[in-house]
PDB file of C-alpha atoms in Angstrom:
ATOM      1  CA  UNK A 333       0.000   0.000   0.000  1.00  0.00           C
ATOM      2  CA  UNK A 334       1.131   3.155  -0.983  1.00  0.00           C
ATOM      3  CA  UNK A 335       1.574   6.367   1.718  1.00  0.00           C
ATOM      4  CA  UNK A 336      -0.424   9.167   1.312  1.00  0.00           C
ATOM      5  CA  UNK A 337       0.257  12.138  -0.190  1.00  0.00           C
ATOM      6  CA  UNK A 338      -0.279  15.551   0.166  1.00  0.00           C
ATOM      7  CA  UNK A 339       0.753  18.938  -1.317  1.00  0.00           C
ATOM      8  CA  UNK A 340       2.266  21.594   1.919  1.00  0.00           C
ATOM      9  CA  UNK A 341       4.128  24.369   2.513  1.00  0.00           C
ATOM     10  CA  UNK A 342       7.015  22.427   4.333  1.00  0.00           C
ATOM     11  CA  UNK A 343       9.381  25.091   6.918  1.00  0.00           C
ATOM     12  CA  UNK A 344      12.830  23.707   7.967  1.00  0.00           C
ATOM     13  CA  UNK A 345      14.223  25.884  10.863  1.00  0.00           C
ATOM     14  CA  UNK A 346      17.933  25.526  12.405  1.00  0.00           C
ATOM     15  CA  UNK A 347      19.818  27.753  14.830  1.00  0.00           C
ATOM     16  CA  UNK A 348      22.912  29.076  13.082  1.00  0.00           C
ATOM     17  CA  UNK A 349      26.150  28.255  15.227  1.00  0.00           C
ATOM     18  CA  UNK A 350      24.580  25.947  17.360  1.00  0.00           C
ATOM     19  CA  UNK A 351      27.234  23.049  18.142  1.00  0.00           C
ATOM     20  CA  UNK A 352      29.381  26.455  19.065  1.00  0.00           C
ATOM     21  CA  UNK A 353      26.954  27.754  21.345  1.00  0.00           C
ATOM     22  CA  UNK A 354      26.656  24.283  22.882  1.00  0.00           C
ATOM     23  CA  UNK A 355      30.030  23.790  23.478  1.00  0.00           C
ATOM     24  CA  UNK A 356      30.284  27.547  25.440  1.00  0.00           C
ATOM     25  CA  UNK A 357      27.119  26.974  27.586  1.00  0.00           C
ATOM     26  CA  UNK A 358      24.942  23.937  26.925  1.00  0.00           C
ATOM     27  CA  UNK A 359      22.682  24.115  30.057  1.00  0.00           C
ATOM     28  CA  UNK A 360      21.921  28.015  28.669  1.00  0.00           C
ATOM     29  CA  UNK A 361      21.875  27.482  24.900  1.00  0.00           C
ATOM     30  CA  UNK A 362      19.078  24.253  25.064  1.00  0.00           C
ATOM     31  CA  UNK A 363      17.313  26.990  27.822  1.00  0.00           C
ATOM     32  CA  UNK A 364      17.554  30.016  25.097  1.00  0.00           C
ATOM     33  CA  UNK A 365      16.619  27.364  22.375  1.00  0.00           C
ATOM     34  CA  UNK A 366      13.362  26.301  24.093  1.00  0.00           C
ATOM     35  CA  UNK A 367      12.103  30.171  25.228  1.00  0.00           C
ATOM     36  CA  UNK A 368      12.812  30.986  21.579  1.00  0.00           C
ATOM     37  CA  UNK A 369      10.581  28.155  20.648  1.00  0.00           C
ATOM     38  CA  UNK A 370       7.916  28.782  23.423  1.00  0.00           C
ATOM     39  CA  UNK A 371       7.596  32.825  22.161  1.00  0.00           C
ATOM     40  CA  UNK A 372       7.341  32.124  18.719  1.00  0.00           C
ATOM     41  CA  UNK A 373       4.494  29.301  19.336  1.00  0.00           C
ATOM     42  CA  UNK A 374       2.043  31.776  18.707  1.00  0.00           C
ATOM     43  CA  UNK A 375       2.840  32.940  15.757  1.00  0.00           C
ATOM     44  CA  UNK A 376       3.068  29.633  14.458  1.00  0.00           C
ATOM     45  CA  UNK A 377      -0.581  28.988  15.624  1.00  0.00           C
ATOM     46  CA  UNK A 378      -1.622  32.619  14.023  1.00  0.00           C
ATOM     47  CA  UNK A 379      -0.753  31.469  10.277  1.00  0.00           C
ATOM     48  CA  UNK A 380      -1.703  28.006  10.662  1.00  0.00           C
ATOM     49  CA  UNK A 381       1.228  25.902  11.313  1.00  0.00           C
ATOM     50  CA  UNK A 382       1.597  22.817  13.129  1.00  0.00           C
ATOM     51  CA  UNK A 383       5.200  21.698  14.252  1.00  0.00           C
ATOM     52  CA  UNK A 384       5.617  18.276  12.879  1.00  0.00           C
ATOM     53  CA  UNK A 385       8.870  17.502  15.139  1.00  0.00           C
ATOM     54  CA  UNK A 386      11.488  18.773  16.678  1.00  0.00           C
ATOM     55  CA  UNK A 387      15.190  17.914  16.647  1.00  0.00           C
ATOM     56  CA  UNK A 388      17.470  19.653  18.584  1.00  0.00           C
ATOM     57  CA  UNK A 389      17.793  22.826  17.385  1.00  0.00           C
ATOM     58  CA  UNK A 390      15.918  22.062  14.939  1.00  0.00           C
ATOM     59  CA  UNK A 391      12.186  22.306  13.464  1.00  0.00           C
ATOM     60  CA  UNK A 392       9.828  21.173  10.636  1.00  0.00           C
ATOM     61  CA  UNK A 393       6.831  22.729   9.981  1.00  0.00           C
ATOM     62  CA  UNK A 394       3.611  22.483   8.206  1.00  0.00           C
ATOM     63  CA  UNK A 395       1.594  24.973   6.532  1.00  0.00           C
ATOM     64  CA  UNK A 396      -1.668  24.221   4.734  1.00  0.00           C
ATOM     65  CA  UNK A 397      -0.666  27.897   2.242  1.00  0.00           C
ATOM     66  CA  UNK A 398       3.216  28.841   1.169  1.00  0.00           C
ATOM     67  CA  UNK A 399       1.887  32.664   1.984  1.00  0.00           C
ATOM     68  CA  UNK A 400       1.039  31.693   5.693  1.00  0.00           C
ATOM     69  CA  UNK A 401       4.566  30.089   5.802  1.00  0.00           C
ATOM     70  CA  UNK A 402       6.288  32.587   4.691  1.00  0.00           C
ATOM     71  CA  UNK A 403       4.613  35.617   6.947  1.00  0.00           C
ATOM     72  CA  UNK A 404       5.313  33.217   9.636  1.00  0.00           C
ATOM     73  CA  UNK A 405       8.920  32.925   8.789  1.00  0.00           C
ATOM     74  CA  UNK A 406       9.481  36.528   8.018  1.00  0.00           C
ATOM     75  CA  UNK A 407       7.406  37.339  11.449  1.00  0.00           C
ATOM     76  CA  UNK A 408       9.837  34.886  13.838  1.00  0.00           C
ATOM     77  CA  UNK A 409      12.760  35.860  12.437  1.00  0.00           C
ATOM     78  CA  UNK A 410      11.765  39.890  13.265  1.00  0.00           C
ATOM     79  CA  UNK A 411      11.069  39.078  16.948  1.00  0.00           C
ATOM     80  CA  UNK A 412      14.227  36.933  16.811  1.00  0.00           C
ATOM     81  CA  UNK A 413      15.769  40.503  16.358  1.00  0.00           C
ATOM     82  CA  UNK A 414      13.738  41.861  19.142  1.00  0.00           C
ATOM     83  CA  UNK A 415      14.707  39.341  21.229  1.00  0.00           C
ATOM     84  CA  UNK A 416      18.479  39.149  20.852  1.00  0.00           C
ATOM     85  CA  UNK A 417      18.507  43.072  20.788  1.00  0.00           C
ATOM     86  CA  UNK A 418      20.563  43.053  24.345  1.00  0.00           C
ATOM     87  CA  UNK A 419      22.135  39.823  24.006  1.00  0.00           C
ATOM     88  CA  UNK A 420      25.788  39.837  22.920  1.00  0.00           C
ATOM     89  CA  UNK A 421      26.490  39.195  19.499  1.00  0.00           C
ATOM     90  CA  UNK A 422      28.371  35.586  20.341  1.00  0.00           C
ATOM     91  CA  UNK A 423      25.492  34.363  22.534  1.00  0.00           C
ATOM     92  CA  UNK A 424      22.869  34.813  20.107  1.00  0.00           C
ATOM     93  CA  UNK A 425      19.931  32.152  18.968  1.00  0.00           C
ATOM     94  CA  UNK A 426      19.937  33.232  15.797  1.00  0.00           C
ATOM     95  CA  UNK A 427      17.520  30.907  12.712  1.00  0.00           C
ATOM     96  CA  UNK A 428      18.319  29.906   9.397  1.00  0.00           C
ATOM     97  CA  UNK A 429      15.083  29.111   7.122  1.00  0.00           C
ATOM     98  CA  UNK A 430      14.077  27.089   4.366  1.00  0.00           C
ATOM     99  CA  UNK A 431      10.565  26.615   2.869  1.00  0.00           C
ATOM    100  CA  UNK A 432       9.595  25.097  -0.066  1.00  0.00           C
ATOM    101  CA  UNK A 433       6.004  24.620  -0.887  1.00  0.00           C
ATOM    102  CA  UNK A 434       5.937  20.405  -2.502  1.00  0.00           C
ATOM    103  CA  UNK A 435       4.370  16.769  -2.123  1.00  0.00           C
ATOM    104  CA  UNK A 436       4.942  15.046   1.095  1.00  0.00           C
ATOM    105  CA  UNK A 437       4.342  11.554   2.021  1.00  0.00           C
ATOM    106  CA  UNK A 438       1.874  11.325   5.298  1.00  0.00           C
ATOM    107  CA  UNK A 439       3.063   8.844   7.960  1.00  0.00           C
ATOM    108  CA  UNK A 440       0.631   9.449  11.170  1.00  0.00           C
ATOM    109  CA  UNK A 441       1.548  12.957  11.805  1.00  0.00           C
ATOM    110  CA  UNK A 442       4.878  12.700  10.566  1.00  0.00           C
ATOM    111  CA  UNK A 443       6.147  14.070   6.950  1.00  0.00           C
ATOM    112  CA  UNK A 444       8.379  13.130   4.587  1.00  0.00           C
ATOM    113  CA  UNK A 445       9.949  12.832   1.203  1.00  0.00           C
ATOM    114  CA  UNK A 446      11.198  15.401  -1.815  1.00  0.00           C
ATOM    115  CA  UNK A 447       9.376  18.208  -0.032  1.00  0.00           C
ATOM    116  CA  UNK A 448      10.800  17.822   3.247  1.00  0.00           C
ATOM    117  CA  UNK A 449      14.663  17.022   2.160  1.00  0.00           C
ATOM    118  CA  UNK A 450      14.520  19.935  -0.177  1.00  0.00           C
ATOM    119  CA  UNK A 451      13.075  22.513   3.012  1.00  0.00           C
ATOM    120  CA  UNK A 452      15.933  20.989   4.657  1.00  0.00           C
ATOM    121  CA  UNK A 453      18.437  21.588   1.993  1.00  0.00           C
ATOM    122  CA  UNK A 454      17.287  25.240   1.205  1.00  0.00           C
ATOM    123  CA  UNK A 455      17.852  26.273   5.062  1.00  0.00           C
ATOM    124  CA  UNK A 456      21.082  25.190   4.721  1.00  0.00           C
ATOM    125  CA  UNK A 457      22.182  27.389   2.294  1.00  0.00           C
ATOM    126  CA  UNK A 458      20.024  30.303   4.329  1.00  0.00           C
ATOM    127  CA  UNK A 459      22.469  33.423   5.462  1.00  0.00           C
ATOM    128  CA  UNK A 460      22.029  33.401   9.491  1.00  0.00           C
ATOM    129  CA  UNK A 461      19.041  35.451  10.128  1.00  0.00           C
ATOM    130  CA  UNK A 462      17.370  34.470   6.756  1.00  0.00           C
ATOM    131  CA  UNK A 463      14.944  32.918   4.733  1.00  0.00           C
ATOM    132  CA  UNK A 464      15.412  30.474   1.436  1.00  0.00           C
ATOM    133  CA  UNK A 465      12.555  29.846  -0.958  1.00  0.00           C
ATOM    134  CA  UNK A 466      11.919  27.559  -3.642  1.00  0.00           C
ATOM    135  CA  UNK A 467      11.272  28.521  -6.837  1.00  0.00           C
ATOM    136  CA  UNK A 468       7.920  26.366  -6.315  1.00  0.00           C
ATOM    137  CA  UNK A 469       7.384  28.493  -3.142  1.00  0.00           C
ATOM    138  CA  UNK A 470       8.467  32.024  -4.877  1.00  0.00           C
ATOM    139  CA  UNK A 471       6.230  31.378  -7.858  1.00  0.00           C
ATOM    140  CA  UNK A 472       3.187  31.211  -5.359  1.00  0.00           C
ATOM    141  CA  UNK A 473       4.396  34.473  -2.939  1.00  0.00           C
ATOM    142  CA  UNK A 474       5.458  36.959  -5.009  1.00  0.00           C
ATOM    143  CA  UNK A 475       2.965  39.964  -5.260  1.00  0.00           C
ATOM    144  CA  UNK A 476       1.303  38.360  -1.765  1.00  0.00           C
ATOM    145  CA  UNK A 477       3.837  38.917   0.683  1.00  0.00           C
ATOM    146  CA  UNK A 478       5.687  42.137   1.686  1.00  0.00           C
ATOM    147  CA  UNK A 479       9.058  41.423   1.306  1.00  0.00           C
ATOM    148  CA  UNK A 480      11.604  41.919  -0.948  1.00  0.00           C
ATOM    149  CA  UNK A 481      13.447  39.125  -2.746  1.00  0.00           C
ATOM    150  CA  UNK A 482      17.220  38.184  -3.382  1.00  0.00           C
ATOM    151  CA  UNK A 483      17.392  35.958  -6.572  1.00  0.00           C
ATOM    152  CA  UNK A 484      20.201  33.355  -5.577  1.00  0.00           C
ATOM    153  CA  UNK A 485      19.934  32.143  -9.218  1.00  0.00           C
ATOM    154  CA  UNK A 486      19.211  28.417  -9.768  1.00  0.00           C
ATOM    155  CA  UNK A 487      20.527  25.805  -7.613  1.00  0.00           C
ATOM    156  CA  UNK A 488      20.024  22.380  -7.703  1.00  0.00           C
ATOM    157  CA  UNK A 489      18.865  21.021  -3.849  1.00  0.00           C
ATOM    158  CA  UNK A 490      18.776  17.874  -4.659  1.00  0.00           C
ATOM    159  CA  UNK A 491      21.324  14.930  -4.338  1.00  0.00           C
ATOM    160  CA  UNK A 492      22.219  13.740  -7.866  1.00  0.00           C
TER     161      UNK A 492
END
């Protein structure tokens, strides 16, 4: 039997530096981490995502529209801002972002597949502090989100 499928707006989230910040303080890093995670909850909930798991610093997320994902995105990383404003520069939990809006295989409430490696992928390449969207995802948010875009030119995401 085949998995089902689905088409989502798939957000990969990782803090930038974090073995680093581990290895200074790892009591007050996984402490920053979680508040971090527990203040941006509602946002998440306000455009309709649903965290599918957490790893570490890490987080996938769900969105039912590529728009809502990428308000959310653009909204977390602004009070990320806000919220390191008075912490120094080396101590800072600071997000890298990928979203890609693709088909995902359905397993309970976990997803994966294409969708979710290339999410993955994209927040790799993601400057500290930023957000990377497919071209799938760009197609759909251009002219429907405020915010300006940085063409990184075509890059292939995907192992060959």
């Amino acid at each position: 039997m085949t998995s089902p499928r689905r088409l989502a707006a798939i957000l990969a989230v990782d803090v930038a530096g974090y073995s680093r910040l581990m290895g200074e303080d790892e009591a007050g890093t996984a402490r920053a981490v979680r508040e971090h995670r527990e203040a941006a909850r509602p946002i998440l909930a306000g455009h309709g995502g649903r965290i599918v798991k957490t790893m570490g610093d890490g987080v996938l997320l769900e969105f039912p529209s590529v728009v809502a994902a990428v308000e959310c995105a653009i909204a977390v990383q602004k009070l990320m801002v806000e919220r390191n404003a008075d912490v120094p520069e080396g101590k800072r939990i600071v997000y890298r972002m990928g979203i890609h809006l693709g088909d995902v295989l359905i397993e309970d409430e976990d997803i994966i597949g294409e969708g979710v490696n290339i999410a993955a992928r994209l927040e790799g390449i993601a400057e500290p502090g930023g957000i990377c969207l497919s071209s799938s995802a760009l197609e759909h948010v251009r002219g429907r989100v405020d915010a300006d875009f940085d063409d990184l030119a075509l890059r292939s995401v995907l192992a060959p």
